PDB file of C-alpha atoms and ligand atoms in Angstrom:
ATOM      1  CA  MET A   1      87.568  75.371 120.234  1.00  0.00           C
ATOM      2  CA  SER A   2      87.061  78.828 118.809  1.00  0.00           C
ATOM      3  CA  THR A   3      85.107  80.771 116.241  1.00  0.00           C
ATOM      4  CA  CYS A   4      86.375  82.756 113.254  1.00  0.00           C
ATOM      5  CA  GLN A   5      85.629  86.425 113.835  1.00  0.00           C
ATOM      6  CA  LEU A   6      84.702  87.042 110.219  1.00  0.00           C
ATOM      7  CA  CYS A   7      82.620  84.082 109.016  1.00  0.00           C
ATOM      8  CA  GLU A   8      81.677  83.029 112.559  1.00  0.00           C
ATOM      9  CA  GLN A   9      82.259  79.369 111.748  1.00  0.00           C
ATOM     10  CA  HIS A  10      83.960  76.993 114.094  1.00  0.00           C
ATOM     11  CA  ASP A  11      87.727  77.050 113.579  1.00  0.00           C
ATOM     12  CA  ASP A  12      90.105  74.418 114.957  1.00  0.00           C
ATOM     13  CA  THR A  13      93.201  76.576 114.667  1.00  0.00           C
ATOM     14  CA  GLY A  14      92.248  78.767 117.617  1.00  0.00           C
ATOM     15  CA  SER A  15      93.138  81.879 115.607  1.00  0.00           C
ATOM     16  CA  GLN A  16      91.100  85.045 115.231  1.00  0.00           C
ATOM     17  CA  LEU A  17      90.461  84.284 111.560  1.00  0.00           C
ATOM     18  CA  CYS A  18      89.976  80.867 109.978  1.00  0.00           C
ATOM     19  CA  PRO A  19      92.346  79.852 107.135  1.00  0.00           C
ATOM     20  CA  GLY A  20      89.705  80.687 104.481  1.00  0.00           C
ATOM     21  CA  CYS A  21      89.038  84.180 105.808  1.00  0.00           C
ATOM     22  CA  THR A  22      92.771  84.788 106.273  1.00  0.00           C
ATOM     23  CA  LYS A  23      93.379  83.884 102.635  1.00  0.00           C
ATOM     24  CA  GLY A  24      90.414  85.976 101.485  1.00  0.00           C
ATOM     25  CA  THR A  25      91.714  88.990 103.371  1.00  0.00           C
ATOM     26  CA  ARG A  26      95.198  88.561 101.890  1.00  0.00           C
ATOM     27  CA  VAL A  27      93.773  88.334  98.368  1.00  0.00           C
ATOM     28  CA  ARG A  28      91.701  91.487  98.936  1.00  0.00           C
ATOM     29  CA  LEU A  29      94.719  93.386 100.267  1.00  0.00           C
ATOM     30  CA  GLU A  30      96.667  92.321  97.184  1.00  0.00           C
ATOM     31  CA  ALA A  31      93.810  93.355  94.889  1.00  0.00           C
ATOM     32  CA  LEU A  32      93.039  96.761  96.403  1.00  0.00           C
ATOM     33  CA  PRO A  33      95.939  98.679  94.785  1.00  0.00           C
ATOM     34  CA  VAL A  34      94.930  97.198  91.415  1.00  0.00           C
ATOM     35  CA  LEU A  35      91.279  98.095  91.959  1.00  0.00           C
ATOM     36  CA  TYR A  36      92.371 101.567  92.991  1.00  0.00           C
ATOM     37  CA  ARG A  37      94.243 102.044  89.707  1.00  0.00           C
ATOM     38  CA  GLY A  38      91.184 100.739  87.874  1.00  0.00           C
ATOM     39  CA  LEU A  39      89.106 103.505  89.425  1.00  0.00           C
ATOM     40  CA  GLY A  40      91.665 105.999  88.105  1.00  0.00           C
ATOM     41  CA  ALA A  41      90.966 104.750  84.589  1.00  0.00           C
ATOM     42  CA  LEU A  42      87.264 105.461  85.139  1.00  0.00           C
ATOM     43  CA  LEU A  43      88.126 109.097  85.759  1.00  0.00           C
ATOM     44  CA  ALA A  44      90.279 109.404  82.631  1.00  0.00           C
ATOM     45  CA  PRO A  45      88.608 111.180  79.716  1.00  0.00           C
ATOM     46  CA  ALA A  46      86.828 108.663  77.486  1.00  0.00           C
ATOM     47  CA  GLY A  47      88.567 108.000  74.183  1.00  0.00           C
ATOM     48  CA  GLY A  48      91.886 109.331  75.512  1.00  0.00           C
ATOM     49  CA  VAL A  49      93.570 106.170  74.288  1.00  0.00           C
ATOM     50  CA  GLY A  50      92.769 104.700  70.915  1.00  0.00           C
ATOM     51  CA  GLN A  51      90.289 106.154  68.470  1.00  0.00           C
ATOM     52  CA  GLY A  52      90.163 109.654  69.898  1.00  0.00           C
ATOM     53  CA  ARG A  53      87.238 111.657  68.643  1.00  0.00           C
ATOM     54  CA  SER A  54      87.172 110.288  65.131  1.00  0.00           C
ATOM     55  CA  GLY A  55      84.365 108.165  63.719  1.00  0.00           C
ATOM     56  CA  LYS A  56      81.088 108.085  65.578  1.00  0.00           C
ATOM     57  CA  GLY A  57      82.553 109.631  68.687  1.00  0.00           C
ATOM     58  CA  GLY A  58      84.099 106.526  70.220  1.00  0.00           C
ATOM     59  CA  PRO A  59      82.797 104.648  73.225  1.00  0.00           C
ATOM     60  CA  ALA A  60      80.302 106.383  75.476  1.00  0.00           C
ATOM     61  CA  PRO A  61      82.036 108.042  78.424  1.00  0.00           C
ATOM     62  CA  LEU A  62      81.716 106.104  81.646  1.00  0.00           C
ATOM     63  CA  PRO A  63      79.748 107.960  84.277  1.00  0.00           C
ATOM     64  CA  VAL A  64      82.069 109.623  86.732  1.00  0.00           C
ATOM     65  CA  SER A  65      80.644 108.861  90.093  1.00  0.00           C
ATOM     66  CA  LEU A  66      81.218 111.013  93.123  1.00  0.00           C
ATOM     67  CA  ASP A  67      81.833 107.787  95.015  1.00  0.00           C
ATOM     68  CA  VAL A  68      84.810 107.168  92.778  1.00  0.00           C
ATOM     69  CA  LEU A  69      86.195 110.640  93.434  1.00  0.00           C
ATOM     70  CA  ASP A  70      85.654 110.189  97.162  1.00  0.00           C
ATOM     71  CA  ILE A  71      87.418 106.878  97.361  1.00  0.00           C
ATOM     72  CA  ARG A  72      90.309 108.053  95.136  1.00  0.00           C
ATOM     73  CA  GLY A  73      90.875 111.226  97.162  1.00  0.00           C
ATOM     74  CA  PRO A  74      93.435 111.592  99.955  1.00  0.00           C
ATOM     75  CA  GLY A  75      90.760 110.961 102.605  1.00  0.00           C
ATOM     76  CA  GLY A  76      89.329 107.904 100.842  1.00  0.00           C
ATOM     77  CA  MET A  77      90.801 104.441 100.520  1.00  0.00           C
ATOM     78  CA  ALA A  78      94.318 105.587 101.472  1.00  0.00           C
ATOM     79  CA  ALA A  79      93.205 107.107 104.783  1.00  0.00           C
ATOM     80  CA  LEU A  80      91.002 104.153 105.650  1.00  0.00           C
ATOM     81  CA  LEU A  81      93.814 101.644 105.086  1.00  0.00           C
ATOM     82  CA  GLU A  82      96.271 103.829 106.979  1.00  0.00           C
ATOM     83  CA  SER A  83      93.968 103.980 109.984  1.00  0.00           C
ATOM     84  CA  TRP A  84      94.292 100.194 110.175  1.00  0.00           C
ATOM     85  CA  VAL A  85      98.052 100.395 109.642  1.00  0.00           C
ATOM     86  CA  ASP A  86      98.271 102.857 112.542  1.00  0.00           C
ATOM     87  CA  ALA A  87      96.137 100.655 114.776  1.00  0.00           C
ATOM     88  CA  VAL A  88      98.358  97.627 114.091  1.00  0.00           C
ATOM     89  CA  ARG A  89     101.582  99.586 114.534  1.00  0.00           C
ATOM     90  CA  HIS A  90     100.320 100.968 117.817  1.00  0.00           C
ATOM     91  CA  GLU A  91      99.174  97.598 119.085  1.00  0.00           C
ATOM     92  CA  ARG A  92     102.512  95.994 118.183  1.00  0.00           C
ATOM     93  CA  GLY A  93     104.621  98.882 119.520  1.00  0.00           C
ATOM     94  CA  ARG A  94     106.127  99.579 116.108  1.00  0.00           C
ATOM     95  CA  PRO A  95     107.431 102.977 114.920  1.00  0.00           C
ATOM     96  CA  GLU A  96     104.663 105.141 113.499  1.00  0.00           C
ATOM     97  CA  PRO A  97     106.104 107.339 110.721  1.00  0.00           C
ATOM     98  CA  ALA A  98     103.648 109.611 108.903  1.00  0.00           C
ATOM     99  CA  HIS A  99     101.989 108.489 105.672  1.00  0.00           C
ATOM    100  CA  THR A 100     103.107 110.669 102.786  1.00  0.00           C
ATOM    101  CA  GLY A 101     103.041 110.745  99.010  1.00  0.00           C
ATOM    102  CA  SER A 102     100.365 110.332  96.385  1.00  0.00           C
ATOM    103  CA  PRO A 103      97.125 108.545  97.326  1.00  0.00           C
ATOM    104  CA  GLU A 104      98.039 105.743  94.900  1.00  0.00           C
ATOM    105  CA  GLY A 105     101.439 105.188  96.516  1.00  0.00           C
ATOM    106  CA  ARG A 106      99.887 105.364  99.975  1.00  0.00           C
ATOM    107  CA  VAL A 107      97.302 102.711  99.097  1.00  0.00           C
ATOM    108  CA  GLU A 108     100.043 100.441  97.801  1.00  0.00           C
ATOM    109  CA  ARG A 109     102.267 100.891 100.851  1.00  0.00           C
ATOM    110  CA  ALA A 110      99.415 100.505 103.338  1.00  0.00           C
ATOM    111  CA  CYS A 111      98.268  97.250 101.699  1.00  0.00           C
ATOM    112  CA  GLY A 112     101.865  96.001 101.626  1.00  0.00           C
ATOM    113  CA  GLU A 113     102.374  96.784 105.294  1.00  0.00           C
ATOM    114  CA  LEU A 114      99.054  95.199 106.285  1.00  0.00           C
ATOM    115  CA  LEU A 115      99.944  92.082 104.287  1.00  0.00           C
ATOM    116  CA  GLY A 116     103.184  91.908 106.244  1.00  0.00           C
ATOM    117  CA  HIS A 117     101.194  91.988 109.490  1.00  0.00           C
ATOM    118  CA  MET A 118      98.633  89.420 108.338  1.00  0.00           C
ATOM    119  CA  PRO A 119     100.172  86.404 110.113  1.00  0.00           C
ATOM    120  CA  TRP A 120      99.954  88.279 113.417  1.00  0.00           C
ATOM    121  CA  ILE A 121      96.548  89.802 112.648  1.00  0.00           C
ATOM    122  CA  ALA A 122      95.012  86.421 111.764  1.00  0.00           C
ATOM    123  CA  VAL A 123      96.385  84.632 114.814  1.00  0.00           C
ATOM    124  CA  SER A 124      96.503  87.220 117.560  1.00  0.00           C
ATOM    125  CA  TRP A 125      94.724  90.495 116.961  1.00  0.00           C
ATOM    126  CA  PRO A 126      91.359  90.732 118.720  1.00  0.00           C
ATOM    127  CA  GLU A 127      90.261  93.306 116.127  1.00  0.00           C
ATOM    128  CA  ALA A 128      91.006  90.968 113.214  1.00  0.00           C
ATOM    129  CA  GLY A 129      87.327  90.339 112.513  1.00  0.00           C
ATOM    130  CA  GLU A 130      86.428  94.000 112.289  1.00  0.00           C
ATOM    131  CA  PHE A 131      89.497  94.685 110.170  1.00  0.00           C
ATOM    132  CA  ALA A 132      88.840  91.800 107.770  1.00  0.00           C
ATOM    133  CA  GLY A 133      85.175  92.799 107.482  1.00  0.00           C
ATOM    134  CA  GLU A 134      86.052  96.344 106.546  1.00  0.00           C
ATOM    135  CA  ILE A 135      88.627  95.214 103.976  1.00  0.00           C
ATOM    136  CA  ARG A 136      86.027  92.885 102.464  1.00  0.00           C
ATOM    137  CA  GLU A 137      83.478  95.711 102.293  1.00  0.00           C
ATOM    138  CA  LEU A 138      86.007  98.066 100.704  1.00  0.00           C
ATOM    139  CA  ALA A 139      87.007  95.559  98.018  1.00  0.00           C
ATOM    140  CA  ARG A 140      83.353  94.791  97.322  1.00  0.00           C
ATOM    141  CA  SER A 141      82.296  98.415  96.917  1.00  0.00           C
ATOM    142  CA  VAL A 142      85.247  99.284  94.667  1.00  0.00           C
ATOM    143  CA  ALA A 143      84.675  96.201  92.517  1.00  0.00           C
ATOM    144  CA  SER A 144      81.033  97.174  92.096  1.00  0.00           C
ATOM    145  CA  MET A 145      82.081 100.645  90.885  1.00  0.00           C
ATOM    146  CA  LEU A 146      84.242  99.003  88.234  1.00  0.00           C
ATOM    147  CA  ARG A 147      81.543  96.700  86.934  1.00  0.00           C
ATOM    148  CA  THR A 148      80.563  97.464  83.346  1.00  0.00           C
ATOM    149  CA  PRO A 149      76.800  97.751  82.845  1.00  0.00           C
ATOM    150  CA  GLU A 150      75.512  94.602  81.133  1.00  0.00           C
ATOM    151  CA  PRO A 151      73.837  96.024  78.009  1.00  0.00           C
ATOM    152  CA  GLU A 152      76.982  97.839  76.852  1.00  0.00           C
ATOM    153  CA  ARG A 153      79.257  94.869  77.110  1.00  0.00           C
ATOM    154  CA  GLY A 154      78.930  93.301  73.672  1.00  0.00           C
ATOM    155  CA  THR A 155      80.996  90.226  72.885  1.00  0.00           C
ATOM    156  CA  ARG A 156      83.358  88.706  75.400  1.00  0.00           C
ATOM    157  CA  VAL A 157      86.783  88.393  73.773  1.00  0.00           C
ATOM    158  CA  GLY A 158      88.991  86.943  76.515  1.00  0.00           C
ATOM    159  CA  HIS A 159      91.531  88.317  78.937  1.00  0.00           C
ATOM    160  CA  CYS A 160      93.516  91.454  78.104  1.00  0.00           C
ATOM    161  CA  GLN A 161      97.139  90.617  77.326  1.00  0.00           C
ATOM    162  CA  ALA A 162      98.587  94.107  77.776  1.00  0.00           C
ATOM    163  CA  VAL A 163     101.774  94.151  79.848  1.00  0.00           C
ATOM    164  CA  ASP A 164     102.508  96.945  82.289  1.00  0.00           C
ATOM    165  CA  ALA A 165     105.926  98.400  83.145  1.00  0.00           C
ATOM    166  CA  SER A 166     106.562  95.669  85.707  1.00  0.00           C
ATOM    167  CA  GLY A 167     105.869  92.942  83.133  1.00  0.00           C
ATOM    168  CA  THR A 168     102.515  91.940  84.633  1.00  0.00           C
ATOM    169  CA  ILE A 169      99.716  90.957  82.253  1.00  0.00           C
ATOM    170  CA  CYS A 170      96.526  93.021  82.691  1.00  0.00           C
ATOM    171  CA  ALA A 171      94.219  89.957  82.374  1.00  0.00           C
ATOM    172  CA  SER A 172      90.964  91.939  82.669  1.00  0.00           C
ATOM    173  CA  VAL A 173      88.071  90.598  80.618  1.00  0.00           C
ATOM    174  CA  LEU A 174      87.898  92.283  77.202  1.00  0.00           C
ATOM    175  CA  TRP A 175      84.591  93.084  75.508  1.00  0.00           C
ATOM    176  CA  LEU A 176      83.990  94.155  71.934  1.00  0.00           C
ATOM    177  CA  ALA A 177      81.320  96.801  72.398  1.00  0.00           C
ATOM    178  CA  PRO A 178      78.331  96.716  70.017  1.00  0.00           C
ATOM    179  CA  GLY A 179      79.137  98.626  66.824  1.00  0.00           C
ATOM    180  CA  GLU A 180      82.837  99.012  67.698  1.00  0.00           C
ATOM    181  CA  GLN A 181      85.757  97.903  65.519  1.00  0.00           C
ATOM    182  CA  VAL A 182      88.398  98.042  68.216  1.00  0.00           C
ATOM    183  CA  VAL A 183      88.490  96.031  71.423  1.00  0.00           C
ATOM    184  CA  ARG A 184      89.330  98.439  74.192  1.00  0.00           C
ATOM    185  CA  CYS A 185      90.317  97.290  77.663  1.00  0.00           C
ATOM    186  CA  ARG A 186      88.147  99.104  80.192  1.00  0.00           C
ATOM    187  CA  TRP A 187      90.764  98.455  82.808  1.00  0.00           C
ATOM    188  CA  CYS A 188      94.143  99.426  81.380  1.00  0.00           C
ATOM    189  CA  GLY A 189      92.992 101.352  78.303  1.00  0.00           C
ATOM    190  CA  MET A 190      94.887  99.118  75.874  1.00  0.00           C
ATOM    191  CA  CYS A 191      93.362  99.054  72.380  1.00  0.00           C
ATOM    192  CA  TRP A 192      93.262  95.932  70.271  1.00  0.00           C
ATOM    193  CA  PRO A 193      92.412  96.808  66.645  1.00  0.00           C
ATOM    194  CA  PRO A 194      91.481  93.953  64.261  1.00  0.00           C
ATOM    195  CA  ALA A 195      95.060  93.679  62.984  1.00  0.00           C
ATOM    196  CA  THR A 196      96.148  92.479  66.431  1.00  0.00           C
ATOM    197  CA  TRP A 197      93.376  89.944  67.004  1.00  0.00           C
ATOM    198  CA  THR A 198      95.248  86.904  65.678  1.00  0.00           C
ATOM    199  CA  GLN A 199      98.139  87.608  67.998  1.00  0.00           C
ATOM    200  CA  LEU A 200      95.786  88.488  70.854  1.00  0.00           C
ATOM    201  CA  LYS A 201      93.960  85.173  70.417  1.00  0.00           C
ATOM    202  CA  ALA A 202      97.275  83.287  70.433  1.00  0.00           C
ATOM    203  CA  TRP A 203      98.319  84.990  73.678  1.00  0.00           C
ATOM    204  CA  ILE A 204      94.933  84.374  75.273  1.00  0.00           C
ATOM    205  CA  ASP A 205      95.139  80.671  74.396  1.00  0.00           C
ATOM    206  CA  GLU A 206      98.722  80.529  75.609  1.00  0.00           C
ATOM    207  CA  SER A 207      97.906  82.047  79.001  1.00  0.00           C
ATOM    208  CA  ALA A 208      94.787  79.872  79.321  1.00  0.00           C
ATOM    209  CA  ILE A 209      97.015  76.819  78.913  1.00  0.00           C
ATOM    210  CA  ARG A 210      99.411  78.124  81.538  1.00  0.00           C
ATOM    211  CA  GLY A 211      96.376  78.945  83.678  1.00  0.00           C
ATOM    212  CA  GLU A 212      98.052  81.926  85.206  1.00  0.00           C
ATOM    213  CA  LYS A 213      98.504  85.622  84.968  1.00  0.00           C
ATOM    214  CA  GLY A 214     101.174  87.990  86.110  1.00  0.00           C
ATOM    215  CA  VAL A 215     103.913  86.248  84.145  1.00  0.00           C
ATOM    216  CA  GLN A 216     106.698  88.150  82.453  1.00  0.00           C
ATOM    217  CA  ARG A 217     106.396  88.621  78.740  1.00  0.00           C
ATOM    218  CA  ARG A 218     107.777  90.904  76.102  1.00  0.00           C
ATOM    219  CA  ASP A 219     106.350  94.363  75.686  1.00  0.00           C
ATOM    220  CA  VAL A 220     103.374  94.629  73.350  1.00  0.00           C
ATOM    221  CA  ALA A 221     103.131  98.419  73.358  1.00  0.00           C
ATOM    222  CA  SER A 222     103.869  98.449  69.631  1.00  0.00           C
ATOM    223  CA  THR A 223     100.380  97.108  68.990  1.00  0.00           C
ATOM    224  CA  THR A 224      98.788 100.136  70.694  1.00  0.00           C
ATOM    225  CA  ARG A 225      97.302 102.783  68.492  1.00  0.00           C
TER     226      ARG A 225
HETATM  227 ZN1   ZN B   1      86.319  82.545 108.676  1.00  0.00          ZN
HETATM  228 ZN1   ZN B   2      93.933  95.578  79.905  1.00  0.00          ZN
END
């Protein structure tokens, strides 16, 4: 008989983390690099993709928060994740090469390495609860920075069907802002002018039927303006 270190519920497996908290932690580690890139989009100049400065000035610029700059900087999310990577490496007697490269690459590698250690962390690491709690807090605070304020949202269109270089569908929720003629993805910056809406709708329906995202599909960059 034992207790999960994160949710503090009884857990029959005798591990440090129960199966639910283990899965939750894995999902958060997978999501963090994506959330991190989403924060980058918040820092991009408004209107950089799409309508530019024509018309009524385009969408209102999103407020650039100092929190966002902090977490995107070299001492932010990357350093926090790497401190956990170092702790695990040390505990497991693994080599400890330095963390180098861009903050974005470092976040990706740290999450990948931590995911690789998850089976051991969940079963054996006495610090698993503290680790999982901090990962949960990090994912929560970044997600809250990305949340669009309610009044500006407008009409919910569906999930963005833009495909990135790796062939993964963006799948963020698209909103047609009040008074706007173009649906602009707040996440990836993809613009969906009215001429693309029929196709967009077809893709949204198609992926809803498949009930999945992250599938490979042909490039749709030609619909960007
Ligand atoms: Zn739990
Ligand atoms: Zn998108």
